Coordinates of C-alpha atoms and ligand atoms in Angstrom, one line a residue:
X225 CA 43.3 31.8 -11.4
X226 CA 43.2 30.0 -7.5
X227 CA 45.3 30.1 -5.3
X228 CA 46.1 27.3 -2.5
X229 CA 45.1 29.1 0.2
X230 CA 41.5 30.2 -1.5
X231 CA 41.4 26.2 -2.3
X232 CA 42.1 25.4 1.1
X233 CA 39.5 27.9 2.5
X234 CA 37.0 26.1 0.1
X235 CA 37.1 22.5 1.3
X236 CA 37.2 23.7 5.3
X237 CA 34.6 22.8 6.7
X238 CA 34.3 19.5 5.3
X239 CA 35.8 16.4 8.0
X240 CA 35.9 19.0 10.9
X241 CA 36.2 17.0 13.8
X242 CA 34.7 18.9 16.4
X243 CA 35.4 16.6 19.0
X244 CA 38.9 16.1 18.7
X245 CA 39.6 19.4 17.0
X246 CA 41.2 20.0 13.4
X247 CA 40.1 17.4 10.7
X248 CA 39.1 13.8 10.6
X249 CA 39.3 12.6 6.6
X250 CA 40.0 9.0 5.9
X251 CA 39.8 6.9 3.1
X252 CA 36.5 6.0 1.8
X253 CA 35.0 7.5 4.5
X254 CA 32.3 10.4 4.1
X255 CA 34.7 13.8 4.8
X256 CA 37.4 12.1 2.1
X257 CA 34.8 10.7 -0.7
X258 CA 33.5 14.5 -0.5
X259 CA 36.9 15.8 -0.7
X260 CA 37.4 13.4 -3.8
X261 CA 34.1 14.8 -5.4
X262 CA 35.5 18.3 -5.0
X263 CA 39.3 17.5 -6.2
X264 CA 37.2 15.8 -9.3
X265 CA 34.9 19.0 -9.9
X266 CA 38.1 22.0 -9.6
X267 CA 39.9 19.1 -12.0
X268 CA 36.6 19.2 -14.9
X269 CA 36.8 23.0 -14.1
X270 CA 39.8 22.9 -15.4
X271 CA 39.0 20.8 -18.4
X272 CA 41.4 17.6 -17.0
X273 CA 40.2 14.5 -17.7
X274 CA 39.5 12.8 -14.2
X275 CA 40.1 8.6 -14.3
X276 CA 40.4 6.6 -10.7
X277 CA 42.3 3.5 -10.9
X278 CA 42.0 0.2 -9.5
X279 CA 42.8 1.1 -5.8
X280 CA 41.3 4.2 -5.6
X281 CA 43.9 6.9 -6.4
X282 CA 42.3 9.5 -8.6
X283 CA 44.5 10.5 -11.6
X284 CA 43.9 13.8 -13.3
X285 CA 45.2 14.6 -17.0
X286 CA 46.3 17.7 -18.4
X287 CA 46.5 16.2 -22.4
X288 CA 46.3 12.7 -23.5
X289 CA 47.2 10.0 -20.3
X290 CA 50.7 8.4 -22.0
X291 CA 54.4 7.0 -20.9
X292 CA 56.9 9.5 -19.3
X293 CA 54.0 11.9 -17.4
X294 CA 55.4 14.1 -15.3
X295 CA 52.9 13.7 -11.9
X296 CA 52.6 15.7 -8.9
X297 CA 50.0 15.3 -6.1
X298 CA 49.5 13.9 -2.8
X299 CA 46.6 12.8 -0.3
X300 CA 43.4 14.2 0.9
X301 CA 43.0 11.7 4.6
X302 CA 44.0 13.0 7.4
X303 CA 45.1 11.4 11.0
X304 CA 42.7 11.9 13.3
X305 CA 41.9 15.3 14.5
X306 CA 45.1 16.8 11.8
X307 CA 46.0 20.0 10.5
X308 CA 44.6 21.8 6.8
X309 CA 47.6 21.1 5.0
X310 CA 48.9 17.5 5.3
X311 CA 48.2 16.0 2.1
X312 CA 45.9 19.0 0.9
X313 CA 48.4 21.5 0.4
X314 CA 50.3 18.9 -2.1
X315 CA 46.7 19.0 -4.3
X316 CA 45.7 22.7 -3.7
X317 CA 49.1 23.5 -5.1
X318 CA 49.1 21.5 -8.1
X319 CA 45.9 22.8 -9.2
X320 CA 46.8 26.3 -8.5
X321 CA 50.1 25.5 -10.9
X322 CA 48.2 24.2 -13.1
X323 CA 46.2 27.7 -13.4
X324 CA 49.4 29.5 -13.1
X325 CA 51.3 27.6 -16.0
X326 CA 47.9 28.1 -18.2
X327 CA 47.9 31.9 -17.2
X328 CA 51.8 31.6 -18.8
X329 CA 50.9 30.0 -22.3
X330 CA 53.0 26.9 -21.0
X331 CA 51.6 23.5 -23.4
X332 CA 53.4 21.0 -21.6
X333 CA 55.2 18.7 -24.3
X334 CA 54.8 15.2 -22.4
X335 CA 51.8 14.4 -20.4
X336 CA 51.0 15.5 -17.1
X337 CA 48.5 14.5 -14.0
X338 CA 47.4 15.7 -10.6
X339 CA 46.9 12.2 -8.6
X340 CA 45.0 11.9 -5.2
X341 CA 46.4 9.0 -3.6
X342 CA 43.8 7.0 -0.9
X343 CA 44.5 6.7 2.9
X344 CA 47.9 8.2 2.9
X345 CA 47.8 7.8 7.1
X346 CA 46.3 4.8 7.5
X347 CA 44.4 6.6 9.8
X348 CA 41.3 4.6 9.2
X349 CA 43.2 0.9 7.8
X350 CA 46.4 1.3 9.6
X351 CA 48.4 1.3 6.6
X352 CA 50.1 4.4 5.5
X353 CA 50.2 5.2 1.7
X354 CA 47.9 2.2 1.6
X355 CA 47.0 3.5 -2.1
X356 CA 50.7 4.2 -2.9
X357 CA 51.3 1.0 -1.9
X358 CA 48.2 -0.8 -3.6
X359 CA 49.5 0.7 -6.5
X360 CA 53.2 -0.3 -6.8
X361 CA 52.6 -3.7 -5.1
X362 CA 54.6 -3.1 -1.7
X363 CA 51.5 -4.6 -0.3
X364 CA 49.8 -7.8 -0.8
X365 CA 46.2 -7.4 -2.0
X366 CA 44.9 -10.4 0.1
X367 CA 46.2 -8.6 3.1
X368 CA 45.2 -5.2 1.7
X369 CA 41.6 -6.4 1.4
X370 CA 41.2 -7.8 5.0
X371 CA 42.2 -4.9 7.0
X372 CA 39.4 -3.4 8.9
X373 CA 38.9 -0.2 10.4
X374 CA 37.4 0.3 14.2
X375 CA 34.0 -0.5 13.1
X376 CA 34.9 -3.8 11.5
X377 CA 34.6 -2.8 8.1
X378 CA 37.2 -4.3 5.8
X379 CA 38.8 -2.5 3.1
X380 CA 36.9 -4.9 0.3
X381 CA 33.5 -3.2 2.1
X382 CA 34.7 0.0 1.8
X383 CA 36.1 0.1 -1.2
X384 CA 33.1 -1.8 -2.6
X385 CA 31.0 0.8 -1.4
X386 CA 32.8 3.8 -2.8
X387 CA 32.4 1.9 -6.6
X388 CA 35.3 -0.1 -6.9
X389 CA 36.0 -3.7 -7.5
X390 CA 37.9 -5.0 -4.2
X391 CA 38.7 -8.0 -6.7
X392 CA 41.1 -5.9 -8.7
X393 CA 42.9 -4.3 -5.6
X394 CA 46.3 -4.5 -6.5
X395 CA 49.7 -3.6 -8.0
X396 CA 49.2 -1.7 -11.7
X397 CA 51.4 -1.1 -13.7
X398 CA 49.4 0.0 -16.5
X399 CA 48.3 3.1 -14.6
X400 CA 52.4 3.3 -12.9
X401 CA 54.0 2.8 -15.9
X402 CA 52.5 6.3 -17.0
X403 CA 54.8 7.7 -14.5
X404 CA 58.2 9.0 -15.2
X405 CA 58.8 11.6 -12.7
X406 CA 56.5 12.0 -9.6
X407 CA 57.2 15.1 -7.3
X408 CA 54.8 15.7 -4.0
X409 CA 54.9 19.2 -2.5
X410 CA 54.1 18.6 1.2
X411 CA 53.8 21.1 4.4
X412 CA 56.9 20.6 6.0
X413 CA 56.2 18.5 9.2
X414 CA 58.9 20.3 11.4
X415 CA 60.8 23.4 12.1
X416 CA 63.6 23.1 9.3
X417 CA 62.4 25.6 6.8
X418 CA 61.7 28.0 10.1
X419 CA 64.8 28.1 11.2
X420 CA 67.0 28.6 7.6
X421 CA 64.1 31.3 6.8
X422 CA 63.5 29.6 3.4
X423 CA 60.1 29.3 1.9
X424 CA 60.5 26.2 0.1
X425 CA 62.7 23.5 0.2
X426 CA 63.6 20.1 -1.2
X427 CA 63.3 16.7 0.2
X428 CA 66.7 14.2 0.5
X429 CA 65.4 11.0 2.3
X430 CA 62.7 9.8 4.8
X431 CA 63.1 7.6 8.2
X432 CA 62.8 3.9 8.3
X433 CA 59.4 3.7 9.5
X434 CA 57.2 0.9 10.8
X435 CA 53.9 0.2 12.9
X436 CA 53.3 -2.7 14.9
X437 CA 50.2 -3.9 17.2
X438 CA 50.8 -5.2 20.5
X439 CA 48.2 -7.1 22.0
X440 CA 47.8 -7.7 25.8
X441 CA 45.8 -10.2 27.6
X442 CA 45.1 -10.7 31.0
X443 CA 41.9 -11.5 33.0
X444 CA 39.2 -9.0 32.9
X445 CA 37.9 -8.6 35.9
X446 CA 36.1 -5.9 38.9
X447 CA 37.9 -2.7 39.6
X448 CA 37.2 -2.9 43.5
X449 CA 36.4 -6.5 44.5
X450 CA 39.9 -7.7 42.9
X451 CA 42.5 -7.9 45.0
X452 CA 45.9 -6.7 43.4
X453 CA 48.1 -9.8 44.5
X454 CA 45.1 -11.6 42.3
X455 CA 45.0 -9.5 38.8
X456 CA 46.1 -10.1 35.7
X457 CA 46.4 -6.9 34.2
X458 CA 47.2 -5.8 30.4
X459 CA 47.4 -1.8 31.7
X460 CA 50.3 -2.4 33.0
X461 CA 52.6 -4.3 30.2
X462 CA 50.7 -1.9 27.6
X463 CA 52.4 1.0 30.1
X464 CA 56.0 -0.7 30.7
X465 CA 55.9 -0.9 26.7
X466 CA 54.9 2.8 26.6
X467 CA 58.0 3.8 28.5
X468 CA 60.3 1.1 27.2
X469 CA 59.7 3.0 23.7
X470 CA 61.2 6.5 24.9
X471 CA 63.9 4.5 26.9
X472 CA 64.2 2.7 23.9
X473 CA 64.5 5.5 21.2
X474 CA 66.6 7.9 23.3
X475 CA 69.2 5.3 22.6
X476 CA 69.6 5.1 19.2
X477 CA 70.6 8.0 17.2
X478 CA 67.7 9.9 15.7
X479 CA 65.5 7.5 16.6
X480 CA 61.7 8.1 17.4
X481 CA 58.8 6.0 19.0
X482 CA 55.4 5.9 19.7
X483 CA 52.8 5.2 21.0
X484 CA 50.0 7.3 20.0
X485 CA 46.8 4.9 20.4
X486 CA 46.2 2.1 23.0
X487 CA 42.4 1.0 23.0
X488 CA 41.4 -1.1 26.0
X489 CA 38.8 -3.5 25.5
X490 CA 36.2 -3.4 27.3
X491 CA 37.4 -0.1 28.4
X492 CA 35.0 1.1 31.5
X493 CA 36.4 3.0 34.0
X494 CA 35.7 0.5 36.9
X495 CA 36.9 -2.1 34.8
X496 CA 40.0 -4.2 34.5
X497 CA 40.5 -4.4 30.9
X498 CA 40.5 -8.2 29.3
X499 CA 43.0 -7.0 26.7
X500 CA 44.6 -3.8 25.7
X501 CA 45.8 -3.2 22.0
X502 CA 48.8 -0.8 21.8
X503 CA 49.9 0.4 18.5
X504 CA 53.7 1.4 18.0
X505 CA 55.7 3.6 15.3
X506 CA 59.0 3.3 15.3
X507 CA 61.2 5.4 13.1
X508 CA 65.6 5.7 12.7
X509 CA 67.7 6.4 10.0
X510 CA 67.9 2.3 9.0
X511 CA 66.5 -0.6 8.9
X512 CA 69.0 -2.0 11.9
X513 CA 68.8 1.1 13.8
X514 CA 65.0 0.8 13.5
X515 CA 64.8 -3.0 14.1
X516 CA 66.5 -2.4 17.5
X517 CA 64.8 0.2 18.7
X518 CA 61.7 -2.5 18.0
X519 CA 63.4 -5.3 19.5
X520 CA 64.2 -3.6 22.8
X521 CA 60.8 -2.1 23.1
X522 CA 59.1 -5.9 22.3
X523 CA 61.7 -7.6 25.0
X524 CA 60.3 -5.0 27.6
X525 CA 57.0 -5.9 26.8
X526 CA 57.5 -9.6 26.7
X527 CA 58.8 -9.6 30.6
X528 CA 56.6 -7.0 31.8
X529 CA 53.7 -9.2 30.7
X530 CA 54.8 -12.3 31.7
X531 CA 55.2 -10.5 35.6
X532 CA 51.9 -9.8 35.5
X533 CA 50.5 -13.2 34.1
X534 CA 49.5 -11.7 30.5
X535 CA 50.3 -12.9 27.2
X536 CA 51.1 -10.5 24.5
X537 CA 51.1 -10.7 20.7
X538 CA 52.8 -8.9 18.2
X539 CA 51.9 -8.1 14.6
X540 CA 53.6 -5.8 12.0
X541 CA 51.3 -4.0 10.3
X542 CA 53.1 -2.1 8.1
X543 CA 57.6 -1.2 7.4
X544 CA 59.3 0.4 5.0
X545 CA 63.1 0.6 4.1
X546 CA 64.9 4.6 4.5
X547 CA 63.9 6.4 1.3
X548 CA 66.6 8.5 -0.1
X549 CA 65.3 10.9 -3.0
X550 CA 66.7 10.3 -7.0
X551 CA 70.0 12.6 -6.3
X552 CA 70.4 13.5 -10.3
X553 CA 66.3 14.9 -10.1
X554 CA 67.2 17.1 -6.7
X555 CA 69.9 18.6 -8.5
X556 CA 67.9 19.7 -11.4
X557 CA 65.0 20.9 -9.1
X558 CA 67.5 22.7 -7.1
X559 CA 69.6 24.0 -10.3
X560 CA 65.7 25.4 -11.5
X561 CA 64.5 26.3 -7.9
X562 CA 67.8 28.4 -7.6
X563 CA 69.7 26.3 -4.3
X564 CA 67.0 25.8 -1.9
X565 CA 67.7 24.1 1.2
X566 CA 67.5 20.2 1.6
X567 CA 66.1 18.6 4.4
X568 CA 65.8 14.7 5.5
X569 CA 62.0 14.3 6.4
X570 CA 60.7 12.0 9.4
X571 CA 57.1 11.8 8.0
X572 CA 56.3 9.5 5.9
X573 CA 54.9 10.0 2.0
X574 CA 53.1 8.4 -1.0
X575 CA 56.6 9.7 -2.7
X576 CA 58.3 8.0 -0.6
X577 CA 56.8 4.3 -2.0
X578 CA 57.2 6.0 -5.7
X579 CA 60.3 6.2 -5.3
X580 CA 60.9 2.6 -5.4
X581 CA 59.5 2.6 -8.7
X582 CA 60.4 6.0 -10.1
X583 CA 62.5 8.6 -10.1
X584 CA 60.9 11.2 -7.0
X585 CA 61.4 14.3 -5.4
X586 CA 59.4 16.1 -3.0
X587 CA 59.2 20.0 -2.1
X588 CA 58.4 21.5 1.4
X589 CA 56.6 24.4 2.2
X590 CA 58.2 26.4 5.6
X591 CA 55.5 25.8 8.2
X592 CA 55.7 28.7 10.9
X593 CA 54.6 26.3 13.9
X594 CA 56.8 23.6 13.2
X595 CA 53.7 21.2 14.2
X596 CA 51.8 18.9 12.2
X597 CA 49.3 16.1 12.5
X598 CA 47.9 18.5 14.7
X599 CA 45.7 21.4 14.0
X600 CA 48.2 23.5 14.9
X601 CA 49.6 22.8 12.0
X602 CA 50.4 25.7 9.3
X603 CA 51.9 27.4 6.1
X604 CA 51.1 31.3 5.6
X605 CA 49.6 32.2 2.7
X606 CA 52.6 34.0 1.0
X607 CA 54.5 30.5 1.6
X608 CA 51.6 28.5 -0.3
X609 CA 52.1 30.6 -3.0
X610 CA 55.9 30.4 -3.1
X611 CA 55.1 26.6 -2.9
X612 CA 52.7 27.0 -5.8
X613 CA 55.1 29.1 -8.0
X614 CA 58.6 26.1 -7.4
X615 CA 55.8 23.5 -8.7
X616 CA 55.0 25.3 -11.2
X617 CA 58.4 26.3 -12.1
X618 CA 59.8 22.5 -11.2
X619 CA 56.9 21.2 -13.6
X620 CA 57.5 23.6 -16.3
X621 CA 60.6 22.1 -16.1
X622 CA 60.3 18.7 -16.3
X623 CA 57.0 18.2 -18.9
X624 CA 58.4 21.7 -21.2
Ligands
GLV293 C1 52.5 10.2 7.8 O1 52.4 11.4 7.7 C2 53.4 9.6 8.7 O2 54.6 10.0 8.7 O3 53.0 8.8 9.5
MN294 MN1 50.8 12.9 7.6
MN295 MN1 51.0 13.8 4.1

């Protein structure tokens, strides 16, 4: 019987990033297509039958695939330079359920699958849950297929080299309409479980959450022969936009945004850039509270371009809505899981698309550092097991 620790250990090594520290997985890419190939082996181990569907989400069955499956899972990507557990964690512990509700004699009495979704961060397309999303049609396929990643590559490339058909990218509801209950155990992203000294816990809703690219253009030109009365300079919109965002997000409520890339292009160090691309998330509690923090950040960054003779253009690359959990499925996790503590989340999920579709929940696993999307990130090994032992026991539940 694993366990989701000893799963974890085995897949280590694979998307180290030893640049950046931690792990660099994203979809398609080398580190997650061998992370697929492994999830797809412990699954056959296991004697589950392994199908991938149109966008790239790997589905494994335990009995016959059929209406009302009860499905747990989560992702294998990673942001750049993340933690172990992000995604991982949600697919070591479902395996290791799986073992542990074998080693019990449990025959579950509806179907039931592990799925992998694909590029959960959009770490390498810019689109979070960009399988979840494929999959349930929250995004358009058109648009899907010509996102590229830094390289250039589109998503129809990639895809297309990992086997698919980028022709059949898309919202299916033959392989959602399986799905009657979906429930993704996750490392909690925060400090929650930490300070109520719980193990485990349950998930109530998840931020508003959108990404948007700024682009700034100015003139590129020579770092010493350019006089400063003469320069058009993106730098310096791209930083008023940078400090508009914390101005901007200390102001609403439980707001939060950030800027966490900015590439500029050509970006030498004796170089005025030509144009700087700036990427924002922005998160609240709704969609008005988010849309203002967004508006006052994009008003900053309008004027402070327009003082130093830029232009800037904005592009929404991905939003979605506050998710808040099936209430009626929480209570019976809880009633089973014996009152855990429930917690609003700030990270976004693959559950957190389902739950559009289907009734979701999601279970959190105490993480000691309170850090994620970091490699700092971390659940003990006692707590994985706890983790392991509510899925099983939630899944018992719901496919007995
Ligand atoms: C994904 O984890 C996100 O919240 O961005
Ligand atoms: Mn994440
Ligand atoms: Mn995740």
């Amino acid at each position: 019987m694993s366990t989701a620790d000893g799963l974890l250990a085995a897949i280590d090594g694979v998307g180290a990033d030893r640049r950046r520290g931690g792990f660099s997985r994203h979809g398609f890419d080398r580190a997650e297509l061998e992370l697929r190939e492994w999830f797809v082996g412990e699954a056959e181990r296991r004697g589950l039958a392994v199908r991938t569907d149109r966008n790239g989400n790997v589905w494994a069955w335990w009995g016959a695939p059929g209406p009302d499956a009860v499905v747990t899972g989560s992702h294998l990507d990673s942001v750049p330079g993340g933690g172990a557990f992000d995604g991982p964690l949600g697919v070591t512990t479902a395996l290791a359920a799986v073992d542990l509700l074998r080693a019990n004699w449990f025959v579950p009495a509806r179907p039931l699958a592990i799925v992998v979704f694909a590029e959960e961060e959009g770490g390498r397309f810019g689109v979070p849950c960009l399988g979840s999303r494929l999959l349930t049609g929250a995004i358009d396929p058109d648009a899907a297929r010509r996102l590229t990643d830094a390289d250039g590559v589109s998503l129809a490339e990639a895809v297309a080299e990992a086997g698919l058909q980028p022709a059949r990218l898309g919202r299916d509801d033959e392989a959602l309409g399986l799905v009657g209950r979906f429930v993704e155990l996750h490392v909690e992203q925060g400090r929650g479980l930490v300070d109520l000294g719980a193990p485990v816990g349950l998930a109530s809703s998840i931020l508003a959450h959108g990404r948007w690219r700024f682009r700034f253009t100015g003139e590129g030109n020579h770092a010493g022969a350019t006089l400063i009365g003469d320069r058009r300079d993106p730098m310096l919109p791209a930083s008023a936009l940078v400090l508009a965002a914390r101005r901007a997000a200390s102001g609403v409520d439980g707001a939060r945004a950030t800027v966490g890339r900015l590439v500029p292009n050509p970006g030498g160090a004796n170089v005025i850039a030509s144009t700087v691309d700036l990427w924002l998330d922005a998160r609240a509690g709704d969609d008005a509270g988010t849309r203002a923090v967004v508006g006052e950040i994009s008003a900053a960054a309008v004027s402070a371009a327009a003082d130093e003779g830029c232009t800037v253009a904005v592009t929404e690359e991905s939003y979605g809505d506050t998710v808040h959990f099936d209430a009626a499925l929480r209570d019976e996790l809880s009633g089973v899981l014996g009152d855990v503590p429930v917690l609003a989340t700030g990270a976004g999920h693959d559950a957190g698309i389902l739950a559009a579709r289907v009734p979701t929940a999601m279970l959190f696993v105490r993480n000691p550092t309170g850090v994620s999307h970091a490699p700092a990130e971390h659940a003990e090994a006692a707590d994985c097991t706890a983790g392991v032992v509510a899925l099983a026991t939630v899944l018992e539940r719901l496919a007995g």
